[in-house]
Each structure stands twice: as C-alpha cells, then as structure tokens.
Amino acid sequence: MQIGGSASTGWQIGFQSEVMNQGAGPLEIHGHRSSDQALMTADQVIYQSDGGAPRTVPGVGDLHYETGFGHEHWHFEPFDHYELRTLAGALVGTDQKQGFCLGDNQFEGGPGPHVYGYSVDPTWCQKNNPSALQVTEGISVGWGDPYDPLKEGQDIPIDQTTVPAGDYNLVHRVNENSDGTPEAVVEQSFANNVASAWVRIAWSNGTPSITVLQTCTSTASCGPVPPPRPPTSGTLGAGPVKSLAATAAFPRVVSLGSLLRHGLRVRVHCSRACRLRVALKPAHGAALGSVSTRFRRAGSRVVLLRLKPKAKRALRHTSARRLVLQIDARATGGQHVVLKRSLRLRP
C-alpha cells in the first residue's frame, strides 16, 4: 500500500489486491454482442463435474472495450470494487477503475495448468480488437488475478478535506455490493468475497502518508468498531431505538425496451416503520421516474417504478448505458438512509 500523485494532480491511495478462485471449478465469463451494440452482454459458464452440458447463467454483467491506461482490451464489470470507509462505516472514497480483464496471472497452488491469460493466448481479452463480437475471460481453480498499486487505476483518490487524518477501513469487494449482498456471478460460497485493511492516514503540510495497522479477511470492518451512539429518542430504560436499515433488490441488467414498456420492479425493505422513495436517475441530472411507499412496520414489498413520458423519449435517443437507482428511506426521529445502486441498460 502506498501514496501516489502530487499536490497539483491530486493524491491517491494505491494498493495491491488479488482475486483468487478457491472454488471447485473455473470462473468463466463469456461476452457476446451484435455488431450494432457498444457493450457485450456477459454470461457465466459453469462446467459440470459429471461431464454434463455446461450451465449458462445469462446477464451477469457487461464487457466494455477499455482504452484508458493503455489497456486496449475488453473489461468485465461489475466485479471488483474498492472503498475507503471510516471505522463507523461512512463511505469517504471509491476506486476509479472500470472493470477487469480476468486471467490466470498468479499461481496459488492450483490443481493443474491454467487455461486463461496472456501466457496462453497473446490476444487475451481480445486485445487491440475493439470490433470483437465475442470474448472469453476467467480464472482457473487455484489461480489468482493480482493488480499492483497505482497501476491502471488501482487506487482511491483522496484529499484532506474529505479524508482528514485518522483511521479508516480500506475494503476490497469481489462480486459483492457495498451492502454485502452478492452480485450476479454464481459462486460455491459467498462468504469470502470481502477483505479489508485497517489503515491510518496522516497529513503533513498537505502531503498524505499511510500506515497499515491490520489486515482482515471475510470482513469489511478490520478496524475496531466504535461504540454505538446514544439513542436519539425513546422511553428511558427501554434501550436504544432500533437503527433504520433499507435494502433493495432488482435486476442489475435490464433491456431498454423492457424498461420503457414495463418499468422496473424493485423489492424494497425497511427494518422499521419508514417512508421510502425509489428514483431512477442518470449519472447526472433529474430523476427519470420515481415511486414512493410507506411501511407502518418492518417489512418488504415490491414497487413498480415507471418512467416519465419525457424520460422515455430521452432514453430512446441516448447512448448512456448506466443509470443509478437511488433509495431514500426516512424514519421517525430523523433517521435517514440513502442507497445508490448501478443499473445497466442492454439495448
């Protein structure tokens, strides 16, 4: 782990990370598209131990042709995510990397020879081929795919205003949302999809430094957990008011036609009585559509979010392939939770 950048260009925390396949079979991603589509749809191929026909899990993500940092090959996403959080859990920084070219780049005691990567195929990930209509990527059993600090966006930008001196958790998630729920790739176990480091950041005359205090596996909270805040309301002797938590489940990849015709079905949950609003937005701009609901007690339900007529017209003529689903939940006593999730549009 190290510091990169400068006062004039901005500072970054750089870090090495690795994704290893500890399952019973290879992780294989197959991308495909028609000639008029900008993105490939990513399907997962699962080989059967009994020798039967492989199982295909459709729509586990997208692949885009990456030109930044000299890549010039196809990246699969969503897969890896990096976060910088306070010890209390507040998000203060995220990575800028956009996907990965998956391959066998580090032997970790696998049972046999690897089958994915540049040492197997010099044109791996369809390198220098932006017009490719298909691509296969993956990680063999017992192999890893490491990335070096500050290489090709392997970092989190920081500044002294938003990341002052103090202790933080640097979190690495693989095939996992920021709330700990699984992404779309099917796995033998989701229990080992997160690792973290308890780090201490200091600033001296505007220049940061970083110290690793501890590293942890299978948890996003490596540093000590601060004591809970005192209750904001409630009856004396009744204990703290239960904190508000909200979740949302929805398809991460949606066809544009389906969204325009039928809207988006979202299963929402509140851990206590709350008012909840779900809005679909572009990366920047006003909501394309929204729906609100009220929970009188903890519970879940499915809501249907329909687009505004003006938004439908705009989406028909846009090249954007990513939208943001924002969930705002408010409970009595002033508790407020905001969640943001990425949604990918398939032509």
GROMACS .gro file of C-alpha atoms in nm:
model
  347
    1MET     CA    1   0.000   0.000   0.000
    2GLN     CA    2   0.140   0.339  -0.091
    3ILE     CA    3   0.061   0.702  -0.170
    4GLY     CA    4   0.070   0.829  -0.527
    5GLY     CA    5   0.010   1.157  -0.705
    6SER     CA    6   0.103   1.510  -0.606
    7ALA     CA    7  -0.043   1.830  -0.467
    8SER     CA    8  -0.103   1.961  -0.818
    9THR     CA    9  -0.254   1.646  -0.973
   10GLY     CA   10  -0.425   1.507  -0.664
   11TRP     CA   11  -0.336   1.229  -0.419
   12GLN     CA   12  -0.428   0.860  -0.433
   13ILE     CA   13  -0.401   0.558  -0.207
   14GLY     CA   14  -0.251   0.279  -0.417
   15PHE     CA   15  -0.280  -0.083  -0.309
   16GLN     CA   16  -0.213  -0.433  -0.429
   17SER     CA   17  -0.506  -0.672  -0.443
   18GLU     CA   18  -0.573  -1.019  -0.573
   19VAL     CA   19  -0.880  -1.223  -0.663
   20MET     CA   20  -0.829  -1.599  -0.625
   21ASN     CA   21  -1.051  -1.883  -0.738
   22GLN     CA   22  -1.090  -2.122  -0.443
   23GLY     CA   23  -1.393  -2.299  -0.585
   24ALA     CA   24  -1.439  -2.643  -0.738
   25GLY     CA   25  -1.442  -2.524  -1.097
   26PRO     CA   26  -1.319  -2.241  -1.320
   27LEU     CA   27  -1.473  -1.897  -1.323
   28GLU     CA   28  -1.552  -1.838  -1.690
   29ILE     CA   29  -1.718  -1.531  -1.837
   30HIS     CA   30  -1.831  -1.527  -2.200
   31GLY     CA   31  -1.919  -1.196  -2.365
   32HIS     CA   32  -2.121  -1.153  -2.681
   33ARG     CA   33  -2.291  -0.877  -2.877
   34SER     CA   34  -2.430  -0.791  -3.217
   35SER     CA   35  -2.237  -0.557  -3.444
   36ASP     CA   36  -2.460  -0.258  -3.358
   37GLN     CA   37  -2.412  -0.284  -2.979
   38ALA     CA   38  -2.143  -0.094  -2.788
   39LEU     CA   39  -2.131  -0.335  -2.491
   40MET     CA   40  -2.111  -0.711  -2.473
   41THR     CA   41  -2.352  -0.898  -2.251
   42ALA     CA   42  -2.159  -1.114  -2.004
   43ASP     CA   43  -2.279  -1.470  -1.938
   44GLN     CA   44  -2.124  -1.708  -1.685
   45VAL     CA   45  -2.039  -2.061  -1.800
   46ILE     CA   46  -2.042  -2.328  -1.525
   47TYR     CA   47  -1.886  -2.663  -1.611
   48GLN     CA   48  -2.046  -2.971  -1.456
   49SER     CA   49  -1.845  -3.222  -1.251
   50ASP     CA   50  -2.041  -3.512  -1.402
   51GLY     CA   51  -1.936  -3.414  -1.753
   52GLY     CA   52  -2.281  -3.293  -1.849
   53ALA     CA   53  -2.353  -2.991  -2.065
   54PRO     CA   54  -2.223  -2.664  -1.917
   55ARG     CA   55  -2.476  -2.441  -1.745
   56THR     CA   56  -2.507  -2.082  -1.867
   57VAL     CA   57  -2.607  -1.802  -1.631
   58PRO     CA   58  -2.713  -1.513  -1.857
   59GLY     CA   59  -2.662  -1.143  -1.794
   60VAL     CA   60  -2.416  -1.144  -1.502
   61GLY     CA   61  -2.270  -0.811  -1.618
   62ASP     CA   62  -2.126  -0.626  -1.916
   63LEU     CA   63  -1.796  -0.609  -2.100
   64HIS     CA   64  -1.670  -0.283  -2.248
   65TYR     CA   65  -1.362  -0.206  -2.454
   66GLU     CA   66  -1.122  -0.017  -2.228
   67THR     CA   67  -0.874   0.227  -2.381
   68GLY     CA   68  -0.758   0.406  -2.065
   69PHE     CA   69  -0.412   0.344  -1.917
   70GLY     CA   70  -0.306   0.162  -2.236
   71HIS     CA   71  -0.536  -0.135  -2.178
   72GLU     CA   72  -0.687  -0.174  -2.527
   73HIS     CA   73  -0.885  -0.484  -2.433
   74TRP     CA   74  -1.227  -0.589  -2.302
   75HIS     CA   75  -1.313  -0.543  -1.932
   76PHE     CA   76  -1.575  -0.733  -1.735
   77GLU     CA   77  -1.783  -0.544  -1.479
   78PRO     CA   78  -1.917  -0.530  -1.216
   79PHE     CA   79  -1.664  -0.749  -1.035
   80ASP     CA   80  -1.405  -0.577  -0.812
   81HIS     CA   81  -1.486  -0.272  -0.601
   82TYR     CA   82  -1.266  -0.076  -0.359
   83GLU     CA   83  -1.394   0.151  -0.082
   84LEU     CA   84  -1.243   0.374   0.185
   85ARG     CA   85  -1.468   0.396   0.491
   86THR     CA   86  -1.449   0.546   0.835
   87LEU     CA   87  -1.439   0.297   1.122
   88ALA     CA   88  -1.806   0.382   1.178
   89GLY     CA   89  -1.879   0.272   0.820
   90ALA     CA   90  -1.929   0.602   0.634
   91LEU     CA   91  -1.808   0.589   0.273
   92VAL     CA   92  -1.545   0.856   0.202
   93GLY     CA   93  -1.376   0.727  -0.116
   94THR     CA   94  -1.415   0.479  -0.401
   95ASP     CA   95  -1.195   0.346  -0.680
   96GLN     CA   96  -1.198   0.484  -1.034
   97LYS     CA   97  -1.114   0.155  -1.206
   98GLN     CA   98  -1.369   0.036  -1.461
   99GLY     CA   99  -1.370  -0.342  -1.477
  100PHE     CA  100  -1.104  -0.606  -1.522
  101CYS     CA  101  -0.962  -0.838  -1.785
  102LEU     CA  102  -0.981  -1.166  -1.591
  103GLY     CA  103  -0.695  -1.414  -1.627
  104ASP     CA  104  -0.460  -1.657  -1.455
  105ASN     CA  105  -0.174  -1.429  -1.354
  106GLN     CA  106  -0.060  -1.572  -1.020
  107PHE     CA  107  -0.024  -1.943  -0.932
  108GLU     CA  108  -0.165  -2.011  -0.584
  109GLY     CA  109  -0.144  -2.388  -0.572
  110GLY     CA  110  -0.394  -2.485  -0.838
  111PRO     CA  111  -0.461  -2.848  -0.926
  112GLY     CA  112  -0.349  -2.819  -1.285
  113PRO     CA  113  -0.232  -2.591  -1.569
  114HIS     CA  114  -0.413  -2.268  -1.623
  115VAL     CA  115  -0.625  -2.201  -1.931
  116TYR     CA  116  -0.688  -1.825  -1.910
  117GLY     CA  117  -0.446  -1.539  -1.968
  118TYR     CA  118  -0.185  -1.381  -2.195
  119SER     CA  119   0.063  -1.665  -2.145
  120VAL     CA  120  -0.194  -1.893  -2.305
  121ASP     CA  121  -0.314  -1.650  -2.573
  122PRO     CA  122  -0.129  -1.327  -2.670
  123THR     CA  123  -0.463  -1.181  -2.784
  124TRP     CA  124  -0.627  -1.247  -2.445
  125CYS     CA  125  -0.938  -1.037  -2.372
  126GLN     CA  126  -0.944  -0.957  -2.746
  127LYS     CA  127  -0.653  -0.719  -2.703
  128ASN     CA  128  -0.637  -0.449  -2.974
  129ASN     CA  129  -0.968  -0.572  -3.115
  130PRO     CA  130  -1.245  -0.320  -3.038
  131SER     CA  131  -1.463  -0.471  -3.312
  132ALA     CA  132  -1.473  -0.816  -3.149
  133LEU     CA  133  -1.820  -0.966  -3.114
  134GLN     CA  134  -1.723  -1.233  -2.858
  135VAL     CA  135  -1.469  -1.270  -2.578
  136THR     CA  136  -1.395  -1.527  -2.307
  137GLU     CA  137  -1.225  -1.444  -1.976
  138GLY     CA  138  -1.179  -1.628  -1.649
  139ILE     CA  139  -0.973  -1.757  -1.357
  140SER     CA  140  -0.877  -2.123  -1.316
  141VAL     CA  141  -0.908  -2.309  -0.985
  142GLY     CA  142  -0.613  -2.228  -0.760
  143TRP     CA  143  -0.502  -1.928  -0.965
  144GLY     CA  144  -0.525  -1.559  -0.884
  145ASP     CA  145  -0.550  -1.232  -1.072
  146PRO     CA  146  -0.341  -0.969  -0.886
  147TYR     CA  147  -0.311  -0.595  -0.954
  148ASP     CA  148  -0.022  -0.372  -0.844
  149PRO     CA  149  -0.062  -0.042  -0.653
  150LEU     CA  150  -0.139   0.265  -0.866
  151LYS     CA  151  -0.129   0.057  -1.186
  152GLU     CA  152  -0.402   0.137  -1.438
  153GLY     CA  153  -0.637   0.299  -1.186
  154GLN     CA  154  -0.562   0.064  -0.896
  155ASP     CA  155  -0.618   0.336  -0.637
  156ILE     CA  156  -0.865   0.555  -0.448
  157PRO     CA  157  -0.835   0.936  -0.485
  158ILE     CA  158  -0.822   1.127  -0.155
  159ASP     CA  159  -0.797   1.486  -0.035
  160GLN     CA  160  -0.750   1.634   0.309
  161THR     CA  161  -1.099   1.785   0.321
  162THR     CA  162  -1.297   1.463   0.275
  163VAL     CA  163  -1.035   1.226   0.418
  164PRO     CA  164  -0.874   1.401   0.718
  165ALA     CA  165  -0.610   1.239   0.936
  166GLY     CA  166  -0.743   0.935   1.117
  167ASP     CA  167  -0.814   0.562   1.099
  168TYR     CA  168  -1.008   0.403   0.814
  169ASN     CA  169  -1.108   0.069   0.664
  170LEU     CA  170  -0.988   0.005   0.309
  171VAL     CA  171  -1.232  -0.252   0.170
  172HIS     CA  172  -1.193  -0.487  -0.129
  173ARG     CA  173  -1.517  -0.647  -0.251
  174VAL     CA  174  -1.542  -0.911  -0.524
  175ASN     CA  175  -1.879  -0.995  -0.678
  176GLU     CA  176  -2.040  -0.811  -0.387
  177ASN     CA  177  -2.246  -0.494  -0.345
  178SER     CA  178  -2.144  -0.223  -0.098
  179ASP     CA  179  -2.404  -0.350   0.149
  180GLY     CA  180  -2.257  -0.701   0.144
  181THR     CA  181  -2.523  -0.862  -0.077
  182PRO     CA  182  -2.396  -1.077  -0.368
  183GLU     CA  183  -2.360  -0.957  -0.723
  184ALA     CA  184  -2.481  -1.173  -1.013
  185VAL     CA  185  -2.193  -1.420  -1.061
  186VAL     CA  186  -2.281  -1.762  -0.918
  187GLU     CA  187  -2.034  -1.899  -0.661
  188GLN     CA  188  -1.986  -2.206  -0.445
  189SER     CA  189  -1.964  -1.975  -0.142
  190PHE     CA  190  -2.015  -1.600  -0.099
  191ALA     CA  191  -1.853  -1.599   0.246
  192ASN     CA  192  -1.506  -1.498   0.124
  193ASN     CA  193  -1.593  -1.212  -0.112
  194VAL     CA  194  -1.458  -0.927   0.100
  195ALA     CA  195  -1.128  -0.835   0.266
  196SER     CA  196  -1.018  -0.516   0.438
  197ALA     CA  197  -0.727  -0.333   0.594
  198TRP     CA  198  -0.728  -0.106   0.896
  199VAL     CA  199  -0.516   0.190   0.788
  200ARG     CA  200  -0.406   0.516   0.945
  201ILE     CA  201  -0.381   0.827   0.724
  202ALA     CA  202  -0.175   1.129   0.828
  203TRP     CA  203  -0.119   1.465   0.658
  204SER     CA  204   0.195   1.678   0.680
  205ASN     CA  205   0.197   2.014   0.500
  206GLY     CA  206  -0.072   1.888   0.264
  207THR     CA  207   0.105   1.559   0.183
  208PRO     CA  208  -0.055   1.231   0.297
  209SER     CA  209   0.108   0.918   0.434
  210ILE     CA  210  -0.049   0.581   0.514
  211THR     CA  211   0.024   0.304   0.763
  212VAL     CA  212  -0.131  -0.042   0.762
  213LEU     CA  213  -0.230  -0.143   1.116
  214GLN     CA  214  -0.401  -0.474   1.041
  215THR     CA  215  -0.541  -0.679   0.753
  216CYS     CA  216  -0.850  -0.899   0.769
  217THR     CA  217  -1.034  -1.149   0.551
  218SER     CA  218  -1.408  -1.210   0.520
  219THR     CA  219  -1.499  -0.877   0.682
  220ALA     CA  220  -1.535  -0.516   0.570
  221SER     CA  221  -1.457  -0.386   0.922
  222CYS     CA  222  -1.095  -0.462   1.004
  223GLY     CA  223  -1.050  -0.171   1.244
  224PRO     CA  224  -1.210  -0.150   1.590
  225VAL     CA  225  -1.583  -0.080   1.583
  226PRO     CA  226  -1.669   0.243   1.767
  227PRO     CA  227  -1.929   0.225   2.044
  228PRO     CA  228  -2.291   0.282   1.937
  229ARG     CA  229  -2.435   0.630   1.956
  230PRO     CA  230  -2.681   0.701   2.237
  231PRO     CA  231  -3.049   0.679   2.138
  232THR     CA  232  -3.197   0.989   1.978
  233SER     CA  233  -3.543   0.918   2.116
  234GLY     CA  234  -3.737   0.659   2.315
  235THR     CA  235  -3.853   0.590   2.667
  236LEU     CA  236  -3.600   0.595   2.949
  237GLY     CA  237  -3.498   0.240   3.028
  238ALA     CA  238  -3.634   0.098   2.702
  239GLY     CA  239  -3.292   0.084   2.538
  240PRO     CA  240  -3.175   0.243   2.212
  241VAL     CA  241  -3.410   0.293   1.924
  242LYS     CA  242  -3.352   0.031   1.654
  243SER     CA  243  -3.148   0.180   1.373
  244LEU     CA  244  -3.301   0.219   1.029
  245ALA     CA  245  -3.179  -0.010   0.753
  246ALA     CA  246  -3.311  -0.026   0.399
  247THR     CA  247  -3.239  -0.265   0.113
  248ALA     CA  248  -3.348  -0.301  -0.248
  249ALA     CA  249  -3.336  -0.596  -0.488
  250PHE     CA  250  -3.375  -0.555  -0.863
  251PRO     CA  251  -3.224  -0.683  -1.191
  252ARG     CA  252  -2.879  -0.532  -1.236
  253VAL     CA  253  -2.902  -0.559  -1.616
  254VAL     CA  254  -3.229  -0.453  -1.785
  255SER     CA  255  -3.317  -0.428  -2.152
  256LEU     CA  256  -3.403  -0.077  -2.266
  257GLY     CA  257  -3.722  -0.200  -2.433
  258SER     CA  258  -3.847  -0.368  -2.118
  259LEU     CA  259  -3.773  -0.062  -1.907
  260LEU     CA  260  -3.960   0.166  -2.148
  261ARG     CA  261  -4.263  -0.063  -2.178
  262HIS     CA  262  -4.298  -0.215  -1.833
  263GLY     CA  263  -4.091  -0.003  -1.594
  264LEU     CA  264  -3.872  -0.153  -1.321
  265ARG     CA  265  -3.990  -0.380  -1.041
  266VAL     CA  266  -3.794  -0.329  -0.718
  267ARG     CA  267  -3.829  -0.525  -0.394
  268VAL     CA  268  -3.766  -0.283  -0.107
  269HIS     CA  269  -3.730  -0.345   0.265
  270CYS     CA  270  -3.729  -0.127   0.575
  271SER     CA  271  -3.610  -0.254   0.912
  272ARG     CA  272  -3.868  -0.037   1.089
  273ALA     CA  273  -4.157   0.196   1.003
  274CYS     CA  274  -4.042   0.436   0.733
  275ARG     CA  275  -4.129   0.636   0.425
  276LEU     CA  276  -3.931   0.513   0.124
  277ARG     CA  277  -3.876   0.664  -0.220
  278VAL     CA  278  -3.715   0.486  -0.516
  279ALA     CA  279  -3.588   0.702  -0.803
  280LEU     CA  280  -3.412   0.611  -1.128
  281LYS     CA  281  -3.161   0.871  -1.246
  282PRO     CA  282  -2.884   0.923  -1.497
  283ALA     CA  283  -2.535   0.970  -1.356
  284HIS     CA  284  -2.603   1.344  -1.356
  285GLY     CA  285  -2.946   1.504  -1.380
  286ALA     CA  286  -3.306   1.483  -1.264
  287ALA     CA  287  -3.498   1.164  -1.191
  288LEU     CA  288  -3.636   0.973  -1.490
  289GLY     CA  289  -3.909   0.827  -1.272
  290SER     CA  290  -3.985   0.752  -0.908
  291VAL     CA  291  -4.222   0.569  -0.678
  292SER     CA  292  -4.289   0.612  -0.307
  293THR     CA  293  -4.426   0.379  -0.043
  294ARG     CA  294  -4.483   0.375   0.333
  295PHE     CA  295  -4.413   0.098   0.583
  296ARG     CA  296  -4.610   0.108   0.908
  297ARG     CA  297  -4.374  -0.154   1.049
  298ALA     CA  298  -4.069  -0.351   0.935
  299GLY     CA  299  -4.137  -0.535   0.612
  300SER     CA  300  -4.079  -0.585   0.239
  301ARG     CA  301  -4.282  -0.528  -0.074
  302VAL     CA  302  -4.243  -0.493  -0.448
  303VAL     CA  303  -4.292  -0.149  -0.603
  304LEU     CA  304  -4.319  -0.067  -0.972
  305LEU     CA  305  -4.121   0.232  -1.095
  306ARG     CA  306  -4.246   0.374  -1.425
  307LEU     CA  307  -4.063   0.629  -1.636
  308LYS     CA  308  -4.197   0.971  -1.715
  309PRO     CA  309  -4.301   1.022  -2.082
  310LYS     CA  310  -4.025   1.280  -2.129
  311ALA     CA  311  -3.771   1.040  -1.983
  312LYS     CA  312  -3.879   0.765  -2.223
  313ARG     CA  313  -3.819   0.994  -2.519
  314ALA     CA  314  -3.477   1.091  -2.387
  315LEU     CA  315  -3.367   0.732  -2.326
  316ARG     CA  316  -3.465   0.627  -2.677
  317HIS     CA  317  -3.207   0.870  -2.815
  318THR     CA  318  -2.929   0.838  -2.559
  319SER     CA  319  -2.613   0.633  -2.578
  320ALA     CA  320  -2.592   0.607  -2.199
  321ARG     CA  321  -2.587   0.250  -2.074
  322ARG     CA  322  -2.573   0.313  -1.700
  323LEU     CA  323  -2.834   0.453  -1.466
  324VAL     CA  324  -2.847   0.497  -1.090
  325LEU     CA  325  -3.123   0.363  -0.868
  326GLN     CA  326  -3.147   0.575  -0.552
  327ILE     CA  327  -3.339   0.464  -0.245
  328ASP     CA  328  -3.424   0.724   0.023
  329ALA     CA  329  -3.570   0.592   0.347
  330ARG     CA  330  -3.678   0.814   0.637
  331ALA     CA  331  -3.798   0.706   0.980
  332THR     CA  332  -3.949   0.898   1.268
  333GLY     CA  333  -3.683   1.055   1.484
  334GLY     CA  334  -3.493   1.191   1.184
  335GLN     CA  335  -3.306   0.878   1.076
  336HIS     CA  336  -3.231   0.890   0.705
  337VAL     CA  337  -3.073   0.622   0.483
  338VAL     CA  338  -2.969   0.675   0.120
  339LEU     CA  339  -2.864   0.388  -0.105
  340LYS     CA  340  -2.736   0.416  -0.460
  341ARG     CA  341  -2.703   0.120  -0.694
  342SER     CA  342  -2.590   0.096  -1.054
  343LEU     CA  343  -2.824  -0.039  -1.323
  344ARG     CA  344  -2.702  -0.131  -1.669
  345LEU     CA  345  -2.913  -0.096  -1.981
  346ARG     CA  346  -2.896  -0.360  -2.250
  347PRO     CA  347  -3.000  -0.245  -2.599
   0.00000   0.00000   0.00000
